[in-house]
C-alpha angles and dihedrals in degrees: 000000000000109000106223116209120242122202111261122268109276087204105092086200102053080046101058096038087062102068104036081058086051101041070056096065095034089052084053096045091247091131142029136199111259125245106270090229092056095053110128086020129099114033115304123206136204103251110204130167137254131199106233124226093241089046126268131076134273126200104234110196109221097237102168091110097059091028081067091061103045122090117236119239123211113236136164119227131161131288134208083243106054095044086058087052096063096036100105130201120300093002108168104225142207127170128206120211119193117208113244090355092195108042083074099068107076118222116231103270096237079066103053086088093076102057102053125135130175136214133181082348109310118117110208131178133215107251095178141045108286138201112253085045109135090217103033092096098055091045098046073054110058093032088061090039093073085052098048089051085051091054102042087061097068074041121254122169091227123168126190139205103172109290087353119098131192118200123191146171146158095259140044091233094050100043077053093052095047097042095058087045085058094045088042089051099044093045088048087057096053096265120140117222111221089219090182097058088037118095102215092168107099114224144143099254123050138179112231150166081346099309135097117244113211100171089171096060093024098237149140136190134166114269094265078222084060087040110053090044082051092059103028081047084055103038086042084058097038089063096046123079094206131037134181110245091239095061087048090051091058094054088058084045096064097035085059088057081054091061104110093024116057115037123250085015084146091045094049094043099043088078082053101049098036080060094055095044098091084050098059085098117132084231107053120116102229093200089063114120120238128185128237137255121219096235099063083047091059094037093052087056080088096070101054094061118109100225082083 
């Protein structure tokens, strides 16, 4: 496919920004220069950048246009849900986080050429899995899933929601021991552990995947952290009369972290995502703005009430 050139970015900052993001994944061997006889050839892809929850910025590659032609696969992965489910009374808990889960997992070299971007002139290529990949979820899955098995046969009580892991046992000494077994065996295989977002110390109550984890008194709530940018981002998009699809997006985003906690979660967001259906096209600006209809502002008075 022809690569077609854009104007360069007006906003010094952005701009800056950019290729600090991008000097990041070349430092850590993500991404590669392109073959100069290869430039304008293979699938190339708009790179922004995103401000992470922990601070910093991450390069995020556009991939809407390759993610059109890819088939979805069916696969089955944790829920909140279904890891409160297993946790049993009293469980002490500890939970592990990886930094940039995905970029460990390296993609096979004859398809580097479809996930190329350029900036100020260089042409570089994805060597490794990315986030905004259709199928990135299903395969982070499958890959860990070797490793969990592997654990689970010492045996480790180990859950998994993509690159976040729940470990959990009877006792404080053997929640300990487990948890370094599962730190020693990721790091063996090349993961990095993100120290500061995992929680080592083994309690009772935990925060994760947003919630709070109370097994003594057999209970569950929303983080109050989650909760307070829920309701300011609603009530942000409630008082505006237009609002960029992106930043709607992320609303649904964080309503579907809310499925197994807060009653009736699938009934209040369907208004929501049957709104941002028609906009799902590869070739939808997501920065465009929309305006919106009085029936998602009535049903998003459900999600300022306190009893949330």
């Amino acid at each position: 496919m022809v690569f077609r050139t854009f104007p360069p970015s007006r906003d010094l900052e952005q701009c800056h920004l950019m290729s600090l993001a991008i000097q990041h994944l070349l430092d850590i061997r993500v991404v590669e220069p392109v073959l100069r006889k290869e430039y304008g050839l293979g699938l190339y892809s708009n790179l922004f950048v995103v401000l992470k929850s922990s601070g910093g910025w991450r390069a995020i590659l556009d991939l809407k246009r390759l993610n059109s032609y890819l088939v979805y696969r069916h696969f089955k992965m944790s829920s909140l849900r279904s890891i409160l489910l297993v946790i049993q009374r009293s469980d002490f808990m500890a939970s592990v986080d990886l930094t940039e889960a995905y970029l460990h997992i390296p993609i096979l070299p004859a398809h580097h050429r479809f996930l190329r971007f350029s900036h100020k002139g260089h042409h570089l290529q994805y060597r490794a899995l990315l986030f905004g990949l259709a199928s990135a979820s299903r395969t982070f899955t499958k890959v860990l899933a070797a490793l969990v098995v592997h654990l689970r046969s010492h045996p480790v009580r180990l859950q998994c929601y993509l690159d976040d892991m729940l470990v959990q046992a009877q006792s404080r000494t053997q929640a300990i021991h487990d948890l370094n077994l599962t730190i020693q065996m990721l790091q063996s295989l090349g993961f990095f552990v993100n120290f500061p977002k995992s929680h080592l110390s083994s309690m009772t109550k935990i925060l994760h995947l947003g919630t709070v984890i109370d097994s003594v008194a057999g209970l569950v709530r929303l983080f109050s952290e989650h909760l307070t940018n829920l309701q300011a981002l609603t009530c942000h998009i409630r008082a505006s009369q237009s609002v960029s699809i992106l930043t709607l997006a992320r609303l649904l985003g964080k309503m579907v972290l809310c499925i197994g906690i807060v009653p009736w979660v699938r009934l209040h967001s369907q208004t929501l995502q049957w709104l941002l259906i028609p906009y799902q096209c590869h070739r939808m600006n997501n920065l465009r703005l929309i305006g919106l209809p009085l029936d998602l502002c009535w049903s998003l008075r459900g999600w300022i009430s306190l009893a949330l």
